[in-house]
PDB file of C-alpha atoms in Angstrom:
ATOM      1  CA  ASP A   1     107.153 102.851  99.768  1.00 69.00           C
ATOM      2  CA  VAL A   2     103.503 103.789  99.758  1.00 68.00           C
ATOM      3  CA  LYS A   3     102.759 107.116  98.162  1.00 91.00           C
ATOM      4  CA  VAL A   4      99.733 109.358  97.766  1.00 96.00           C
ATOM      5  CA  THR A   5     100.428 112.620  96.011  1.00 96.00           C
ATOM      6  CA  GLN A   6      98.227 115.673  95.650  1.00 96.00           C
ATOM      7  CA  SER A   7      98.606 118.118  92.808  1.00 89.00           C
ATOM      8  CA  SER A   8      99.139 121.256  94.890  1.00 92.00           C
ATOM      9  CA  ARG A   9     100.118 122.063  98.480  1.00 95.00           C
ATOM     10  CA  TYR A  10      98.591 125.533  98.353  1.00 96.00           C
ATOM     11  CA  LEU A  11      95.935 126.937  96.072  1.00 97.00           C
ATOM     12  CA  VAL A  12      94.205 130.320  95.963  1.00 97.00           C
ATOM     13  CA  LYS A  13      91.051 130.674  93.882  1.00 97.00           C
ATOM     14  CA  ARG A  14      88.358 133.272  93.430  1.00 97.00           C
ATOM     15  CA  THR A  15      84.701 132.828  94.308  1.00 98.00           C
ATOM     16  CA  GLY A  16      82.819 131.216  91.436  1.00 97.00           C
ATOM     17  CA  GLU A  17      85.848 129.558  89.846  1.00 97.00           C
ATOM     18  CA  LYS A  18      85.839 125.877  88.982  1.00 97.00           C
ATOM     19  CA  VAL A  19      88.558 124.130  90.978  1.00 97.00           C
ATOM     20  CA  PHE A  20      90.191 120.771  90.350  1.00 97.00           C
ATOM     21  CA  LEU A  21      92.134 118.937  93.037  1.00 97.00           C
ATOM     22  CA  GLU A  22      93.958 115.843  91.878  1.00 97.00           C
ATOM     23  CA  CYS A  23      95.185 112.850  93.807  1.00 97.00           C
ATOM     24  CA  VAL A  24      97.340 109.985  92.598  1.00 97.00           C
ATOM     25  CA  GLN A  25      98.262 106.793  94.443  1.00 97.00           C
ATOM     26  CA  ASP A  26     100.850 104.232  93.403  1.00 95.00           C
ATOM     27  CA  MET A  27      99.673 101.283  95.489  1.00 93.00           C
ATOM     28  CA  ASP A  28      97.010  99.841  93.183  1.00 93.00           C
ATOM     29  CA  HIS A  29      94.404 100.492  95.874  1.00 94.00           C
ATOM     30  CA  GLU A  30      90.749  99.981  95.097  1.00 93.00           C
ATOM     31  CA  ASN A  31      89.443 102.629  97.472  1.00 94.00           C
ATOM     32  CA  MET A  32      90.091 106.337  97.394  1.00 96.00           C
ATOM     33  CA  PHE A  33      88.719 109.136  99.553  1.00 97.00           C
ATOM     34  CA  TRP A  34      88.471 112.906  99.726  1.00 98.00           C
ATOM     35  CA  TYR A  35      88.218 114.637 103.096  1.00 98.00           C
ATOM     36  CA  ARG A  36      88.241 118.182 104.270  1.00 97.00           C
ATOM     37  CA  GLN A  37      89.908 119.069 107.540  1.00 97.00           C
ATOM     38  CA  ASP A  38      88.782 122.053 109.572  1.00 95.00           C
ATOM     39  CA  PRO A  39      89.818 123.025 113.122  1.00 90.00           C
ATOM     40  CA  GLY A  40      87.481 121.536 115.682  1.00 89.00           C
ATOM     41  CA  LEU A  41      85.617 119.482 113.080  1.00 92.00           C
ATOM     42  CA  GLY A  42      88.188 116.797 112.370  1.00 92.00           C
ATOM     43  CA  LEU A  43      88.223 114.939 109.079  1.00 95.00           C
ATOM     44  CA  ARG A  44      84.942 114.912 107.225  1.00 95.00           C
ATOM     45  CA  LEU A  45      84.373 112.634 104.260  1.00 95.00           C
ATOM     46  CA  ILE A  46      83.294 114.375 101.069  1.00 97.00           C
ATOM     47  CA  TYR A  47      83.243 111.504  98.571  1.00 96.00           C
ATOM     48  CA  PHE A  48      84.819 108.123  98.159  1.00 94.00           C
ATOM     49  CA  SER A  49      85.329 105.660  95.351  1.00 95.00           C
ATOM     50  CA  TYR A  50      85.618 101.894  95.612  1.00 92.00           C
ATOM     51  CA  ASP A  51      86.381 101.248  91.942  1.00 90.00           C
ATOM     52  CA  VAL A  52      87.030 103.013  88.679  1.00 91.00           C
ATOM     53  CA  LYS A  53      84.037 105.144  87.694  1.00 87.00           C
ATOM     54  CA  MET A  54      82.290 104.228  90.977  1.00 90.00           C
ATOM     55  CA  LYS A  55      81.654 106.859  93.626  1.00 93.00           C
ATOM     56  CA  GLU A  56      79.599 107.375  96.733  1.00 93.00           C
ATOM     57  CA  LYS A  57      78.698 110.479  98.659  1.00 94.00           C
ATOM     58  CA  GLY A  58      80.241 110.976 102.037  1.00 93.00           C
ATOM     59  CA  ASP A  59      78.969 113.158 104.839  1.00 92.00           C
ATOM     60  CA  ILE A  60      79.374 116.569 103.180  1.00 95.00           C
ATOM     61  CA  PRO A  61      79.107 116.186  99.370  1.00 96.00           C
ATOM     62  CA  GLU A  62      77.219 119.417  98.677  1.00 96.00           C
ATOM     63  CA  GLY A  63      79.137 121.721  96.354  1.00 96.00           C
ATOM     64  CA  TYR A  64      81.573 119.004  95.293  1.00 98.00           C
ATOM     65  CA  SER A  65      81.822 116.323  92.646  1.00 97.00           C
ATOM     66  CA  VAL A  66      84.443 113.692  91.885  1.00 97.00           C
ATOM     67  CA  SER A  67      85.877 111.771  88.984  1.00 96.00           C
ATOM     68  CA  ARG A  68      87.729 108.495  88.863  1.00 96.00           C
ATOM     69  CA  GLU A  69      88.581 107.511  85.303  1.00 95.00           C
ATOM     70  CA  LYS A  70      91.693 105.529  86.227  1.00 95.00           C
ATOM     71  CA  LYS A  71      92.363 103.383  89.264  1.00 95.00           C
ATOM     72  CA  GLU A  72      95.283 105.453  90.459  1.00 96.00           C
ATOM     73  CA  ARG A  73      93.699 108.885  90.098  1.00 97.00           C
ATOM     74  CA  PHE A  74      90.825 110.495  91.996  1.00 97.00           C
ATOM     75  CA  SER A  75      89.839 114.094  91.341  1.00 97.00           C
ATOM     76  CA  LEU A  76      87.775 116.427  93.488  1.00 98.00           C
ATOM     77  CA  ILE A  77      85.918 119.184  91.671  1.00 98.00           C
ATOM     78  CA  LEU A  78      84.466 122.337  93.153  1.00 97.00           C
ATOM     79  CA  GLU A  79      81.984 123.411  90.480  1.00 94.00           C
ATOM     80  CA  SER A  80      81.725 126.997  91.714  1.00 97.00           C
ATOM     81  CA  ALA A  81      84.071 127.725  94.580  1.00 97.00           C
ATOM     82  CA  SER A  82      82.702 129.589  97.569  1.00 97.00           C
ATOM     83  CA  THR A  83      84.460 131.116 100.561  1.00 97.00           C
ATOM     84  CA  ASN A  84      83.050 128.453 102.885  1.00 97.00           C
ATOM     85  CA  GLN A  85      85.042 125.893 100.922  1.00 98.00           C
ATOM     86  CA  THR A  86      88.293 127.385 102.172  1.00 98.00           C
ATOM     87  CA  SER A  87      89.863 124.431 103.924  1.00 97.00           C
ATOM     88  CA  MET A  88      92.550 121.761 103.965  1.00 97.00           C
ATOM     89  CA  TYR A  89      91.695 118.953 101.549  1.00 98.00           C
ATOM     90  CA  LEU A  90      93.127 115.507 102.128  1.00 98.00           C
ATOM     91  CA  CYS A  91      93.113 112.572  99.767  1.00 98.00           C
ATOM     92  CA  ALA A  92      93.553 108.993 100.968  1.00 97.00           C
ATOM     93  CA  SER A  93      93.649 105.514  99.499  1.00 96.00           C
ATOM     94  CA  ALA A  94      93.197 102.049 100.959  1.00 94.00           C
ATOM     95  CA  ALA A  95      93.286  98.448  99.846  1.00 91.00           C
ATOM     96  CA  GLY A  96      89.929  96.721  99.707  1.00 86.00           C
ATOM     97  CA  GLY A  97      88.776  95.700 103.190  1.00 79.00           C
ATOM     98  CA  SER A  98      91.646  97.403 105.013  1.00 85.00           C
ATOM     99  CA  TYR A  99      91.093  99.910 107.796  1.00 83.00           C
ATOM    100  CA  GLU A 100      94.427 101.511 106.985  1.00 91.00           C
ATOM    101  CA  GLN A 101      94.085 104.577 104.834  1.00 94.00           C
ATOM    102  CA  TYR A 102      97.159 106.240 103.386  1.00 96.00           C
ATOM    103  CA  PHE A 103      96.930 109.995 103.205  1.00 97.00           C
ATOM    104  CA  GLY A 104      98.497 112.565 100.943  1.00 97.00           C
ATOM    105  CA  PRO A 105     100.054 115.731 102.392  1.00 95.00           C
ATOM    106  CA  GLY A 106      96.963 117.827 101.771  1.00 96.00           C
ATOM    107  CA  THR A 107      96.053 120.881  99.699  1.00 97.00           C
ATOM    108  CA  ARG A 108      95.303 124.090 101.533  1.00 97.00           C
ATOM    109  CA  LEU A 109      92.695 125.835  99.428  1.00 98.00           C
ATOM    110  CA  THR A 110      91.812 129.459  99.984  1.00 98.00           C
ATOM    111  CA  VAL A 111      88.795 130.897  98.183  1.00 98.00           C
ATOM    112  CA  THR A 112      88.676 134.704  98.139  1.00 97.00           C
TER     113      THR A 112
ATOM    114  CA  GLN B   1      75.980 114.250 113.384  1.00 64.00           C
ATOM    115  CA  GLN B   2      79.304 113.198 114.823  1.00 71.00           C
ATOM    116  CA  GLN B   3      79.401 109.393 114.929  1.00 87.00           C
ATOM    117  CA  VAL B   4      82.550 109.338 117.035  1.00 94.00           C
ATOM    118  CA  LYS B   5      83.005 111.889 119.820  1.00 95.00           C
ATOM    119  CA  GLN B   6      86.555 112.682 120.888  1.00 96.00           C
ATOM    120  CA  SER B   7      87.928 114.521 123.884  1.00 96.00           C
ATOM    121  CA  PRO B   8      89.784 116.570 124.909  1.00 97.00           C
ATOM    122  CA  GLN B   9      90.259 118.969 122.026  1.00 96.00           C
ATOM    123  CA  SER B  10      93.751 119.802 123.263  1.00 97.00           C
ATOM    124  CA  LEU B  11      96.105 118.373 125.822  1.00 97.00           C
ATOM    125  CA  ILE B  12      99.380 119.494 127.356  1.00 98.00           C
ATOM    126  CA  VAL B  13     101.489 116.844 129.071  1.00 98.00           C
ATOM    127  CA  GLN B  14     104.932 117.008 130.585  1.00 97.00           C
ATOM    128  CA  LYS B  15     107.680 114.837 129.200  1.00 97.00           C
ATOM    129  CA  GLY B  16     107.513 111.406 130.794  1.00 97.00           C
ATOM    130  CA  GLY B  17     103.843 111.741 131.662  1.00 97.00           C
ATOM    131  CA  ILE B  18     100.854 109.762 130.405  1.00 98.00           C
ATOM    132  CA  SER B  19      98.662 111.224 127.666  1.00 98.00           C
ATOM    133  CA  ILE B  20      95.074 109.989 127.541  1.00 98.00           C
ATOM    134  CA  ILE B  21      92.630 110.682 124.738  1.00 98.00           C
ATOM    135  CA  ASN B  22      89.064 109.411 124.895  1.00 98.00           C
ATOM    136  CA  CYS B  23      86.518 108.515 122.239  1.00 97.00           C
ATOM    137  CA  ALA B  24      82.928 107.344 122.364  1.00 97.00           C
ATOM    138  CA  TYR B  25      80.662 106.009 119.637  1.00 95.00           C
ATOM    139  CA  GLU B  26      76.970 105.281 119.281  1.00 88.00           C
ATOM    140  CA  ASN B  27      76.625 103.242 116.120  1.00 76.00           C
ATOM    141  CA  THR B  28      77.262  99.562 116.752  1.00 75.00           C
ATOM    142  CA  ALA B  29      77.921  98.833 113.088  1.00 85.00           C
ATOM    143  CA  PHE B  30      81.652  99.433 113.425  1.00 90.00           C
ATOM    144  CA  ASP B  31      84.190  96.646 113.226  1.00 88.00           C
ATOM    145  CA  TYR B  32      87.575  98.331 113.688  1.00 92.00           C
ATOM    146  CA  PHE B  33      88.756 101.279 115.702  1.00 95.00           C
ATOM    147  CA  PRO B  34      92.014 102.787 114.439  1.00 95.00           C
ATOM    148  CA  TRP B  35      93.929 105.776 115.724  1.00 97.00           C
ATOM    149  CA  TYR B  36      95.726 108.137 113.387  1.00 98.00           C
ATOM    150  CA  GLN B  37      98.574 110.530 114.164  1.00 98.00           C
ATOM    151  CA  GLN B  38      99.136 113.727 112.208  1.00 97.00           C
ATOM    152  CA  PHE B  39     102.212 115.931 112.343  1.00 97.00           C
ATOM    153  CA  PRO B  40     102.058 119.542 111.107  1.00 93.00           C
ATOM    154  CA  GLY B  41     102.226 119.745 107.337  1.00 91.00           C
ATOM    155  CA  LYS B  42     101.612 116.025 106.890  1.00 94.00           C
ATOM    156  CA  GLY B  43      98.621 113.829 106.283  1.00 96.00           C
ATOM    157  CA  PRO B  44      97.416 111.533 109.081  1.00 97.00           C
ATOM    158  CA  ALA B  45      99.071 108.131 109.400  1.00 96.00           C
ATOM    159  CA  LEU B  46      97.820 104.975 111.072  1.00 96.00           C
ATOM    160  CA  LEU B  47      99.202 104.580 114.586  1.00 97.00           C
ATOM    161  CA  ILE B  48      97.418 101.593 116.101  1.00 96.00           C
ATOM    162  CA  ALA B  49      94.054  99.828 115.754  1.00 95.00           C
ATOM    163  CA  ILE B  50      91.831  97.491 117.744  1.00 94.00           C
ATOM    164  CA  ARG B  51      88.936  95.126 117.067  1.00 91.00           C
ATOM    165  CA  PRO B  52      85.853  95.397 119.316  1.00 89.00           C
ATOM    166  CA  ASP B  53      86.327  91.846 120.664  1.00 91.00           C
ATOM    167  CA  VAL B  54      89.649  92.826 122.249  1.00 93.00           C
ATOM    168  CA  SER B  55      89.816  94.927 125.420  1.00 94.00           C
ATOM    169  CA  GLU B  56      93.369  96.185 125.070  1.00 96.00           C
ATOM    170  CA  LYS B  57      96.095  96.443 122.477  1.00 96.00           C
ATOM    171  CA  LYS B  58      99.599  97.650 123.128  1.00 97.00           C
ATOM    172  CA  GLU B  59     102.312  98.678 120.687  1.00 96.00           C
ATOM    173  CA  GLY B  60     105.374 100.111 122.345  1.00 96.00           C
ATOM    174  CA  ARG B  61     104.351 103.145 124.380  1.00 97.00           C
ATOM    175  CA  PHE B  62     100.903 103.305 122.768  1.00 98.00           C
ATOM    176  CA  THR B  63      97.933 101.393 124.190  1.00 97.00           C
ATOM    177  CA  ILE B  64      94.299 101.302 123.147  1.00 96.00           C
ATOM    178  CA  SER B  65      91.770 100.392 125.832  1.00 96.00           C
ATOM    179  CA  PHE B  66      88.355  99.312 124.556  1.00 95.00           C
ATOM    180  CA  ASN B  67      85.117  99.085 126.541  1.00 94.00           C
ATOM    181  CA  LYS B  68      82.488  97.541 124.294  1.00 92.00           C
ATOM    182  CA  SER B  69      79.606  97.782 126.764  1.00 92.00           C
ATOM    183  CA  ALA B  70      80.232 101.485 127.329  1.00 93.00           C
ATOM    184  CA  LYS B  71      80.993 102.083 123.632  1.00 94.00           C
ATOM    185  CA  GLN B  72      84.170 103.883 124.575  1.00 96.00           C
ATOM    186  CA  PHE B  73      87.805 103.540 123.686  1.00 97.00           C
ATOM    187  CA  SER B  74      90.900 105.469 124.594  1.00 98.00           C
ATOM    188  CA  LEU B  75      94.507 105.965 123.578  1.00 98.00           C
ATOM    189  CA  HIS B  76      97.175 106.019 126.253  1.00 98.00           C
ATOM    190  CA  ILE B  77     100.655 107.261 125.475  1.00 98.00           C
ATOM    191  CA  MET B  78     103.054 106.214 128.189  1.00 98.00           C
ATOM    192  CA  ASP B  79     106.277 108.098 128.884  1.00 98.00           C
ATOM    193  CA  SER B  80     105.161 110.877 126.527  1.00 98.00           C
ATOM    194  CA  GLN B  81     107.955 112.510 124.532  1.00 97.00           C
ATOM    195  CA  PRO B  82     108.184 115.875 122.739  1.00 97.00           C
ATOM    196  CA  GLY B  83     108.257 113.927 119.468  1.00 97.00           C
ATOM    197  CA  ASP B  84     104.748 112.688 120.267  1.00 98.00           C
ATOM    198  CA  SER B  85     103.437 116.248 119.884  1.00 98.00           C
ATOM    199  CA  ALA B  86     100.888 115.911 117.099  1.00 98.00           C
ATOM    200  CA  THR B  87      97.170 115.779 116.438  1.00 97.00           C
ATOM    201  CA  TYR B  88      95.530 112.440 117.167  1.00 98.00           C
ATOM    202  CA  PHE B  89      92.304 111.205 115.583  1.00 97.00           C
ATOM    203  CA  CYS B  90      90.271 108.249 116.669  1.00 97.00           C
ATOM    204  CA  ALA B  91      88.203 106.571 113.979  1.00 96.00           C
ATOM    205  CA  ALA B  92      85.760 103.756 113.412  1.00 94.00           C
ATOM    206  CA  ARG B  93      85.324 101.583 110.358  1.00 91.00           C
ATOM    207  CA  TYR B  94      81.841 100.857 109.102  1.00 86.00           C
ATOM    208  CA  THR B  95      81.182  97.131 108.882  1.00 84.00           C
ATOM    209  CA  GLY B  96      80.926  95.850 105.328  1.00 76.00           C
ATOM    210  CA  THR B  97      81.918  99.094 103.658  1.00 69.00           C
ATOM    211  CA  ALA B  98      85.438  98.256 102.640  1.00 68.00           C
ATOM    212  CA  SER B  99      87.678 100.937 104.099  1.00 83.00           C
ATOM    213  CA  LYS B 100      85.214 103.696 104.938  1.00 88.00           C
ATOM    214  CA  LEU B 101      86.041 105.378 108.234  1.00 92.00           C
ATOM    215  CA  THR B 102      84.411 108.022 110.353  1.00 92.00           C
ATOM    216  CA  PHE B 103      86.788 110.192 112.362  1.00 94.00           C
ATOM    217  CA  GLY B 104      86.652 112.013 115.679  1.00 95.00           C
ATOM    218  CA  THR B 105      87.322 115.724 115.817  1.00 95.00           C
ATOM    219  CA  GLY B 106      90.958 115.347 116.825  1.00 96.00           C
ATOM    220  CA  THR B 107      93.116 116.080 119.877  1.00 97.00           C
ATOM    221  CA  ARG B 108      96.109 118.354 119.660  1.00 97.00           C
ATOM    222  CA  LEU B 109      98.756 116.983 122.003  1.00 98.00           C
ATOM    223  CA  GLN B 110     101.685 119.054 123.163  1.00 98.00           C
ATOM    224  CA  VAL B 111     104.403 117.397 125.218  1.00 98.00           C
ATOM    225  CA  THR B 112     106.530 119.911 127.086  1.00 97.00           C
ATOM    226  CA  LEU B 113     110.051 119.486 128.391  1.00 92.00           C
TER     227      LEU B 113
END
């Protein structure tokens, strides 16, 4: 069974802290994605990766960076967390060329 | 700028009724139009998808209607059930970009008894 796991379901951080969100998939997928989900704004793509060590900016990359050192793991980094980064963060993976993305359960991050 | 516009934002339908969610796009460089369903506390999951050269696709009670000339597509849920209560997202896949999708803003569907 396909599985995408995220390191935390809930996270509370202080303004200015460096935050790491981790995502692991067990399907040997080439592509991995980070989204944030906010009410009324839908799912917005932050970054995606189509191969190990390869990354591309999505629609809202400002304030974020990513790392993909291994095929199964894709990390989202908030260099200096700010209150406007309080959100639900969703990770997804997909096989090359497929329109089907498999999502993790999400991490609800609160920055105070 | 939202590449895919989705409406309505929320929808309440009685059990047994038809739920209709609409999406419109502007960019013609899309080659697949999937719909995702998200239950509370879960990540979205693929529900059904359509190619732009097909006008309709049906899977059980779920049907996508696609109007290429109008750049619009819609999801119809026939005989809506309380278990269909969820948030629905339409999406579009960029041609030639592997699996990159752009999503609509979502529709929260509530099916009442």
